[in-house]
Coordinates of C-alpha atoms in Angstrom, one line a residue:
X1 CA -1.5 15.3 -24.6
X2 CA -0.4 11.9 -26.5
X3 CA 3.0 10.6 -26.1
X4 CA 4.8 7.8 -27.3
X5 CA 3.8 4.0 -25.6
X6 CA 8.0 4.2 -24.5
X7 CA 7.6 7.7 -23.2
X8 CA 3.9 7.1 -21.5
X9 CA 5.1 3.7 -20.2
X10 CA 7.9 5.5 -18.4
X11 CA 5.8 8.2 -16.9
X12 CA 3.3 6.0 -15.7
X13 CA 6.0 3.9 -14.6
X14 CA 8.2 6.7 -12.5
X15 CA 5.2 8.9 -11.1
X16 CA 3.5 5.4 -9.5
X17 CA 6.8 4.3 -8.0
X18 CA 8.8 7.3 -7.5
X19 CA 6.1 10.1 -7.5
X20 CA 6.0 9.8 -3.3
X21 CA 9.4 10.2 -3.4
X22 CA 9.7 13.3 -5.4
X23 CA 7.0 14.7 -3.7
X24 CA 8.6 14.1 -0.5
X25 CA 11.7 15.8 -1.2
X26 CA 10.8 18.7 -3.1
X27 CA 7.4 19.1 -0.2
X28 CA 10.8 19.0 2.0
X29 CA 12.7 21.8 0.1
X30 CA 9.3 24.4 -0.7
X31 CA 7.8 23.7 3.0
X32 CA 4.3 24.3 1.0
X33 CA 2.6 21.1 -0.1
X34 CA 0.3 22.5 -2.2
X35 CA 2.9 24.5 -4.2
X36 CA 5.1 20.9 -4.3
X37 CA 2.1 18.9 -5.8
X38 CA 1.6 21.8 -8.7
X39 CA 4.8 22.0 -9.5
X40 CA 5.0 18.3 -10.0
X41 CA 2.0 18.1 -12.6
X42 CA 4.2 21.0 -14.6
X43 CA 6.8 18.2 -14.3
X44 CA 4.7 15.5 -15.7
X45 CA 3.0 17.6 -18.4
X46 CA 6.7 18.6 -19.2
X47 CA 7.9 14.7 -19.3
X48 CA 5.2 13.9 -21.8
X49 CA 6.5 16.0 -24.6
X50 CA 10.1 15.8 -23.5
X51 CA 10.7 12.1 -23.6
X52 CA 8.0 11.6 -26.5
X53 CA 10.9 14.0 -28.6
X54 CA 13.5 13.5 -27.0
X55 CA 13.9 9.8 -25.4
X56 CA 13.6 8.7 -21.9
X57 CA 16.4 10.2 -19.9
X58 CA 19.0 7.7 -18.2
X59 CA 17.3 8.7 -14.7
X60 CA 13.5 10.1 -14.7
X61 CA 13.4 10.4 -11.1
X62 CA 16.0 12.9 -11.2
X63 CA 14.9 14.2 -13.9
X64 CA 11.4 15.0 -13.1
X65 CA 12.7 16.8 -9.1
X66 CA 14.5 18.9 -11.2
X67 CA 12.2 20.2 -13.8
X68 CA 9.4 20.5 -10.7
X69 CA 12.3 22.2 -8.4
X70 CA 12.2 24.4 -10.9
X71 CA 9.0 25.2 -11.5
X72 CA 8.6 25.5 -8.1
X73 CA 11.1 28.0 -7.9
X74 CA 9.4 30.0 -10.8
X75 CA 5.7 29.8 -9.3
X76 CA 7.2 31.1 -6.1
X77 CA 9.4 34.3 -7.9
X78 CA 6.0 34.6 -9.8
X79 CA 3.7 34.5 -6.3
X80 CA 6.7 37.1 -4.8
X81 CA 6.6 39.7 -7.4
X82 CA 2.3 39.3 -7.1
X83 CA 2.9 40.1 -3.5
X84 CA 5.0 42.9 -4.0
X85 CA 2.5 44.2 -6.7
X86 CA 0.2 43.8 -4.2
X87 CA 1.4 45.3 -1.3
X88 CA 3.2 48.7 -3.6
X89 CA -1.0 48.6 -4.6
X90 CA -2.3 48.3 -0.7
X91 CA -1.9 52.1 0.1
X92 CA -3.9 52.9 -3.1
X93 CA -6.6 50.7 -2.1
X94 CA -6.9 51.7 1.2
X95 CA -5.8 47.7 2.5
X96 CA -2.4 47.2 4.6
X97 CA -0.3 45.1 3.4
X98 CA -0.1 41.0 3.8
X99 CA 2.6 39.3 5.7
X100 CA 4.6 37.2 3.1
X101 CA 4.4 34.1 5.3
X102 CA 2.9 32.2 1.5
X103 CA 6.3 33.3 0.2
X104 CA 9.0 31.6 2.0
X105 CA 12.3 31.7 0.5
X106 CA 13.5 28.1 -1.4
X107 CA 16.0 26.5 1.0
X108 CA 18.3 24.0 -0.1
X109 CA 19.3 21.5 2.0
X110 CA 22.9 20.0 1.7
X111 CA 21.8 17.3 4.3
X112 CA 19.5 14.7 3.3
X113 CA 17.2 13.0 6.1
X114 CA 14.0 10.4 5.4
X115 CA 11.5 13.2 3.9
X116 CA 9.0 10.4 3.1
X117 CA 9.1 9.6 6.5
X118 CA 8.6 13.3 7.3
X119 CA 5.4 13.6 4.7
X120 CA 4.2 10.2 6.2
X121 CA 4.0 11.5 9.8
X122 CA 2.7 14.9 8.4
X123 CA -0.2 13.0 6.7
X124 CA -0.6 11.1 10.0
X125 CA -1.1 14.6 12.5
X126 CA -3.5 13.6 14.9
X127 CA -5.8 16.5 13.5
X128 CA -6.6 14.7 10.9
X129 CA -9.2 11.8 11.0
X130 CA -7.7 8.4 10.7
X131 CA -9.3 7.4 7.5
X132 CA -7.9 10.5 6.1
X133 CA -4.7 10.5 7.4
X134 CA -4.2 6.3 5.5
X135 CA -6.1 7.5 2.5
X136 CA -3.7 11.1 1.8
X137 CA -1.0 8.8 3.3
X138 CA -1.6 6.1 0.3
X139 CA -2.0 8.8 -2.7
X140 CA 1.0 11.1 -1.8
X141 CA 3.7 9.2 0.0
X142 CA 2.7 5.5 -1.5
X143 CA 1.9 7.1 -5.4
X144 CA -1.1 4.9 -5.5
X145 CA -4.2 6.3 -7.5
X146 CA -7.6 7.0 -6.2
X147 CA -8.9 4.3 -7.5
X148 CA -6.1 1.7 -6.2
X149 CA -6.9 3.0 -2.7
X150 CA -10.6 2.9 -3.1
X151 CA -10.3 -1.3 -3.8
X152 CA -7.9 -1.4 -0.4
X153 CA -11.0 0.1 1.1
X154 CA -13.3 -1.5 -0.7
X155 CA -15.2 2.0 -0.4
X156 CA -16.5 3.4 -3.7
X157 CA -13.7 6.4 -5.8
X158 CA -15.5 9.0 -4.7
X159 CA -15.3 8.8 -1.1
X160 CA -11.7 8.2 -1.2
X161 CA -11.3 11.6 -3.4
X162 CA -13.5 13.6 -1.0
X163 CA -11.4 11.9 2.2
X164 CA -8.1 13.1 0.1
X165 CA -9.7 17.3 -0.4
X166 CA -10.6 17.7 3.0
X167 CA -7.3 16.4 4.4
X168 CA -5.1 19.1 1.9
X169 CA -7.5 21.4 3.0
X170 CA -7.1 21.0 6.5
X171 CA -3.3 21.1 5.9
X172 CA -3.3 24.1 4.3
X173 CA -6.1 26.0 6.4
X174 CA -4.0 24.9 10.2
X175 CA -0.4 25.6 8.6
X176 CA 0.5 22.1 9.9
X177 CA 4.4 21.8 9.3
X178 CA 6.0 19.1 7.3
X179 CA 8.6 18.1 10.4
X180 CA 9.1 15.3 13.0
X181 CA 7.3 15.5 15.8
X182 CA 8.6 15.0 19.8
X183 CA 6.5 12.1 20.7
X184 CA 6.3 10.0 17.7
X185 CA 4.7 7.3 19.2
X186 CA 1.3 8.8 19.4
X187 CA 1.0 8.2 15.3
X188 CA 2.7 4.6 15.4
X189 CA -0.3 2.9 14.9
X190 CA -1.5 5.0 12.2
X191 CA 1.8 4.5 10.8
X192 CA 1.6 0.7 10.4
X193 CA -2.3 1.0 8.9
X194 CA -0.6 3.0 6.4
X195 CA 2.3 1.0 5.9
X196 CA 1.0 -2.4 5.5
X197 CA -1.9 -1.1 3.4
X198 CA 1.5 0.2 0.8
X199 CA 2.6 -3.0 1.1
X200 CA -0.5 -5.0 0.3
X201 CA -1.0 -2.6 -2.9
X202 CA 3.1 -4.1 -3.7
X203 CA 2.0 -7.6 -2.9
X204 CA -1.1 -7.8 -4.7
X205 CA -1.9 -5.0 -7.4
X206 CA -5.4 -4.2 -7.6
X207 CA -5.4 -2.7 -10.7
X208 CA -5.2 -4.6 -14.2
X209 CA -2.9 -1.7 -15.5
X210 CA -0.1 -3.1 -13.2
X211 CA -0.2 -6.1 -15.8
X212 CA 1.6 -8.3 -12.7
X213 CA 0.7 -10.1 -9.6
X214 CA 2.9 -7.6 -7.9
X215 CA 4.3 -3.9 -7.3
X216 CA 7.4 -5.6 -6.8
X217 CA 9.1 -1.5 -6.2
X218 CA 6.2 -0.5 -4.0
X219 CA 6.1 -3.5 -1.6
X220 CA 10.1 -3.2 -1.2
X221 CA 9.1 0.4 -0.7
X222 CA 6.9 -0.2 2.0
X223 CA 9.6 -2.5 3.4
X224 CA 12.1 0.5 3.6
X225 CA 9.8 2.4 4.7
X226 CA 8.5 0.3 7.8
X227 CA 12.3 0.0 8.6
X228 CA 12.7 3.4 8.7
X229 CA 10.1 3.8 11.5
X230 CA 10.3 1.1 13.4
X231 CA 14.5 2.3 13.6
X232 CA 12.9 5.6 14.8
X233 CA 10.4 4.0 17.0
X234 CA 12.6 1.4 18.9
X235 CA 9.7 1.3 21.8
X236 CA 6.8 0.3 19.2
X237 CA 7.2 -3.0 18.6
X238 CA 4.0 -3.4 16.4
X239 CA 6.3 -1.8 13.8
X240 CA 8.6 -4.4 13.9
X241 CA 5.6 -6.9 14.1
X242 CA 4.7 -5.5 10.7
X243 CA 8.0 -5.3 9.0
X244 CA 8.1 -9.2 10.0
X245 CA 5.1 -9.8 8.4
X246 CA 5.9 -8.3 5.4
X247 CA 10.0 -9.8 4.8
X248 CA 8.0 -13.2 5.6
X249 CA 5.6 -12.5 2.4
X250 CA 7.4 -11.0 0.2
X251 CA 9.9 -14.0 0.3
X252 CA 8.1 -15.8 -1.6
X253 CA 8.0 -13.5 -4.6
X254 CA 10.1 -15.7 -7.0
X255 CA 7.9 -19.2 -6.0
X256 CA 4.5 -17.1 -6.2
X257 CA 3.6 -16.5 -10.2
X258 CA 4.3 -19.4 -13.1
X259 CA 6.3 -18.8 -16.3
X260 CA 3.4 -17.5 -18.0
X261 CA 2.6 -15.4 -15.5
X262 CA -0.1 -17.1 -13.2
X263 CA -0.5 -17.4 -9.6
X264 CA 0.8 -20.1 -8.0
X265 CA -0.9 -21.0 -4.6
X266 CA 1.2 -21.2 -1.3
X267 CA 0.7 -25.1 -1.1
X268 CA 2.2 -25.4 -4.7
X269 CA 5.2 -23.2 -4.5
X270 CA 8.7 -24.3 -4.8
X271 CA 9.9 -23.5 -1.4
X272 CA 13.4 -23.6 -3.0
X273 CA 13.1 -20.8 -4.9
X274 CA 11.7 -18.9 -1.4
X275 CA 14.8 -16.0 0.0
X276 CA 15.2 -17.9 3.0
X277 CA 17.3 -15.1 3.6
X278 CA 14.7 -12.7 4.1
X279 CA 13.0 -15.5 6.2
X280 CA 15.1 -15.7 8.2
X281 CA 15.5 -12.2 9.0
X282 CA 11.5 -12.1 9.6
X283 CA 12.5 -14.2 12.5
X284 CA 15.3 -12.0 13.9
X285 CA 12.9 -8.8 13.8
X286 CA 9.5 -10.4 14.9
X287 CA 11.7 -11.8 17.6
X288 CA 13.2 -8.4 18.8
X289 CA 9.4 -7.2 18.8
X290 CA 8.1 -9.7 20.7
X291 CA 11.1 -9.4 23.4
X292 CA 9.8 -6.1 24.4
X293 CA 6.3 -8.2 25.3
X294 CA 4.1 -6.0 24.4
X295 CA 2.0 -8.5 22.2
X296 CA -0.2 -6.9 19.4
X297 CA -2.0 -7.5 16.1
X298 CA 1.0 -6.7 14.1
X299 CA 2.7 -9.6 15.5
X300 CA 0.4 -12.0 15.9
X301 CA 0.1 -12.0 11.9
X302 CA 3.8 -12.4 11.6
X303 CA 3.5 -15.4 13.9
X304 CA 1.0 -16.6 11.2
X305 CA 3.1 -15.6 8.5
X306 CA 6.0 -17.2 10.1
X307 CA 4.3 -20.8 10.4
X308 CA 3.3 -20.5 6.7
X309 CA 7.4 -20.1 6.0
X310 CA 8.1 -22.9 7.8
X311 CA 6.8 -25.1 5.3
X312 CA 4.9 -27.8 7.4
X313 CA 2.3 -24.9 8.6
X314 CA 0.6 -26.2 11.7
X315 CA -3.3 -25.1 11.4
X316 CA -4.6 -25.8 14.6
X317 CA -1.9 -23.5 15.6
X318 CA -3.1 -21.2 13.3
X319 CA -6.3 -21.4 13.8
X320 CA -6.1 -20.8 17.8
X321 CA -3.7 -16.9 16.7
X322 CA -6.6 -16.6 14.4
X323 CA -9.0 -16.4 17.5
X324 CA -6.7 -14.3 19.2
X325 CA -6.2 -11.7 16.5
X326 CA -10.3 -12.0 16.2
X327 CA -10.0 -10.4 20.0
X328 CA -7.5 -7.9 19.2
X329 CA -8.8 -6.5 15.8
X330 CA -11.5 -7.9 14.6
X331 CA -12.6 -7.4 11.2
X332 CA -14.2 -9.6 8.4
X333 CA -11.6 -10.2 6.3
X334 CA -10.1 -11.3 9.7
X335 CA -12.6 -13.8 9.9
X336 CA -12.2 -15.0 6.7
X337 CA -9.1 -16.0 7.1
X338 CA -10.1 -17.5 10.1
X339 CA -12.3 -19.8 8.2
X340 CA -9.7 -21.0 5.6
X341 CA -7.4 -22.2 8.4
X342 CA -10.4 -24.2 10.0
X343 CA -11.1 -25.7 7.0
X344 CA -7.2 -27.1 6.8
X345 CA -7.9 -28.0 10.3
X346 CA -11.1 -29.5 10.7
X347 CA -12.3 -30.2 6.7
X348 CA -14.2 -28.2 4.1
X349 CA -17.6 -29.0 5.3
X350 CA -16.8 -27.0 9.2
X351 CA -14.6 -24.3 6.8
X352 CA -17.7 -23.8 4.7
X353 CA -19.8 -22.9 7.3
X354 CA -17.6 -20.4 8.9
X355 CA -16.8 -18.5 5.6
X356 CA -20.9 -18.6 5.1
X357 CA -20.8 -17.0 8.4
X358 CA -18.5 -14.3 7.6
X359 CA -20.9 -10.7 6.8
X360 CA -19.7 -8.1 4.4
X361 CA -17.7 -9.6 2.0
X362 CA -19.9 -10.2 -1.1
X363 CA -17.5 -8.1 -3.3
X364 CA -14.4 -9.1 -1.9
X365 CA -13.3 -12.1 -4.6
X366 CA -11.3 -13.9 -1.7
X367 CA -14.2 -14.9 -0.1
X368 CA -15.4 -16.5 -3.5
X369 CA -12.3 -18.1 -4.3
X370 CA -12.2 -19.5 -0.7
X371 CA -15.5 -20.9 -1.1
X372 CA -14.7 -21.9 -4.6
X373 CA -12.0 -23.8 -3.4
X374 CA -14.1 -26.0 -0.7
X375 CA -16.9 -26.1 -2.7
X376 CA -15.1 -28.2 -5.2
X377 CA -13.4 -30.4 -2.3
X378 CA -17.0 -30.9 -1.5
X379 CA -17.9 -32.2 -4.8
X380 CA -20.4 -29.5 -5.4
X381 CA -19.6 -28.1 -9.0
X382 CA -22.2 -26.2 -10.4
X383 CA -21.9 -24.2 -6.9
X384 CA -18.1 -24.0 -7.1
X385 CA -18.0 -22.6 -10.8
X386 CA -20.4 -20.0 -9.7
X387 CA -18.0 -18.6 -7.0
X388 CA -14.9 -18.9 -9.3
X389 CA -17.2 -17.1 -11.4
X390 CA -17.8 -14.3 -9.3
X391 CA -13.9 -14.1 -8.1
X392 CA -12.7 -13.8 -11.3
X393 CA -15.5 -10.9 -12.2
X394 CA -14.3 -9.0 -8.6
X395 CA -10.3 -8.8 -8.6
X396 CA -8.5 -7.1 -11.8
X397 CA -5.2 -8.6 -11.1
X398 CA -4.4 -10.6 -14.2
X399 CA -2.5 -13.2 -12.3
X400 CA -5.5 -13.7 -10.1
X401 CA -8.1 -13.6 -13.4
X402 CA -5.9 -16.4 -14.8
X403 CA -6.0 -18.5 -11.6
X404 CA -9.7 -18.3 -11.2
X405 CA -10.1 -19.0 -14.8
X406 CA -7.6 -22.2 -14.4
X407 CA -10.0 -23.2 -11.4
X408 CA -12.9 -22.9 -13.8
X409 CA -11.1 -25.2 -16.6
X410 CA -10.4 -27.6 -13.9
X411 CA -13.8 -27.8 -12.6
X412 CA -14.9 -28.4 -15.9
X413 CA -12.1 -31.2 -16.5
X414 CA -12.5 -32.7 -12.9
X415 CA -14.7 -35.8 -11.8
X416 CA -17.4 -34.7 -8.8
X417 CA -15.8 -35.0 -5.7
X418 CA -12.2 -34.2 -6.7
X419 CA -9.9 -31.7 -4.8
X420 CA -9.2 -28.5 -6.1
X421 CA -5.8 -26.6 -5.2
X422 CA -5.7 -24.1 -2.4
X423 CA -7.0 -20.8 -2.1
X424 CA -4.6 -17.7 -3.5
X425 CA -2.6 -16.6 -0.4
X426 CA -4.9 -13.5 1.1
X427 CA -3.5 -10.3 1.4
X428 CA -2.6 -8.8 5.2
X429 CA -5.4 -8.2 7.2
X430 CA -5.9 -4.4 7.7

């Protein structure tokens, strides 16, 4: 179905970063997932003709739970009458007739509670695996596409899509309810994989159709999100470890792309235009975590985060909660980090080695632009334009293309030997 660029735009726009939402509520309203995801698509198919003939409505959000509250209502009368066919047929056929538990009345609710938070622990039942439960988390309560979550994995489409089935399946086939559960700590962790992986897909799009560095809407929805649950988990202070790290990044929103839409490294940024607001609110919650001393990975990487806002980042300091998040989680994008912060400590040569040192990461264009980087502090061009090179052919984001490619100018412009700007802030470990 074609619509019109406005029309498409705003579609695109309100099913990425309102599509959990709807989903969430109506999932609420229909108890029956399934039936809330198909009635959605009617929604969308709907919007695409609608707005192309008659405008974008002043609120699509609203717009869209309606038409699909709707439908929803209509597939379930439509299901209800089958049943009763059905069962007014069963005597004829010899069969007894089916309990109607697939044809639940609609309820209305007057009083509105978190129902993303509700589909997010759903997605997180400890009968599903956990790579399931982040990857159905990511496509129905953070809107992100297949693909998008596929790059956060750096696991090829298809695997994600096949993770995303069997979850819905194994929804459907053990009736698991879409509710709070009594002991909500058991899926914390889960929870903040899920949430910081939203957030990174905010922080730092992976997809060239974002046409931005950032999701701005989806990183401050993660933010609400992972205040939400660390309100309702007061006793898991790993959530408010995460919500710490993510206030201390996205603070730097305003300082982190130029005015023609390139990204700025951390060392360059105007710290002025920082929220030092939001900064310091990073402190007050990452300090409320860590009074409950129960010490985790969450929080160590706020503690990193939070030496970066200071402004006069101390590596050696970072380098030593790099080696203890190594012996908490380790991971190689962990490690990589790792290696950038030795190189601020101890020089590009010792930083070289330990990136070098680092397995797994051809594809990941970090790695390249870190090595890109030191390579050119080392003087070694022709090396250095390779691994811009191959950063720039690995990430989509624009922003990101367009600082590799400003990399590559320099190199070309620079004398051996001369020092190239810092690496692109990484994204939060996972």
């Amino acid at each position: 179905m074609t619509t019109s660029p406005t029309a498409a735009d705003a579609l695109t726009r309100v099913a990425r970063e309102e599509g959990g939402r709807i989903l969430a509520l109506l999932a609420d309203r229909v108890h029956d997932l399934d039936l809330a995801e198909e009635s959605i698509q009617d929604a969308y198919l709907r919007a695409a003709t609608a707005w192309t003939t008659g405008g974008v409505p002043d609120n699509p959000a609203a717009w869209l739970y309606t038409v699909a509250r709707n439908s929803a209502i209509d597939r379930w009368r439509r299901a209800q009458s089958a049943q009763r066919r059905a069962s007014a047929s069963a005597p004829l056929l010899g069969l007894a007739p089916a309990e109607d538990d697939d044809c639940r009345p609609i309820e209305e609710f007057t009083e509105v509670g978190d129902e993303q938070l509700r589909l997010m622990l759903l997605c997180c039942h400890p009968a599903l695996a956990r790579d399931v439960q982040v990857a159905l988390t990511l496509r129905l309560v953070g809107g992100l596409t297949t693909a998008e979550i596929a790059a956060a994995y750096l696991v090829p489409e298809a695997t994600i899509a096949q993770r995303i089935v069997r979850a819905k399946r194994k929804i459907r086939a053990a009736r698991i309810p879409l509710v709070i559960p009594a002991d909500l700590s058991e899926r914390a962790e889960t929870l903040a994989t899920v949430l910081s992986l939203i957030f990174n897909e905010g922080y730092l799009a992976s997809t060239a159709d974002a046409g931005t560095l950032t999701r701005a809407q989806l990183a401050d929805q993660a933010i609400r999100l992972t205040a939400t649950a660390a309100d309702a988990l007061p006793g898991e202070p790993e959530l408010g470890g995460l919500l710490a790290l993510q206030l201390f990044h996205r603070s730097r929103e305003a300082a982190r792309v130029d005015a023609d839409g390139v990204l700025v490294p951390l060392a360059e940024q105007d710290r002025a235009n920082w929220d030092h607001g939001m900064i310091a609110k990073g402190h007050r919650v990452l300090a409320m975590a860590m009074a409950q001393r129960q010490l985790g990975p969450w929080q160590v990487q706020a503690l990193i985060a939070a030496e970066h806002a200071s402004g006069a980042a101390r590596w050696d300091r970072i380098v030593r909660l790099y080696d203890l998040l190594m012996r908490m989680a380790p991971s190689p994008v962990v490690a990589l980090n790792r290696a950038v912060a030795v190189a601020e400590s101890e020089g590009p040569v010792t930083g070289l080695a330990a990136i070098d040192g680092v397995p797994g990461l051809d594809t990941f264009h970090l790695r390249h632009a870190a090595r890109g980087h030191l390579l050119g502090r080392l003087g070694r061009t022709a090396e250095a334009r390779q691994a811009w090179e191959r950063a720039a052919a690995l990430t989509h984001n624009p922003s990101e293309v367009a600082f590799a490619r400003s990399r590559l100018a320099q190199l070309d412009g620079d004398e051996p030997g001369g020092r190239q700007e810092a690496v692109p802030s990484s994204r939060i470990e996972t």
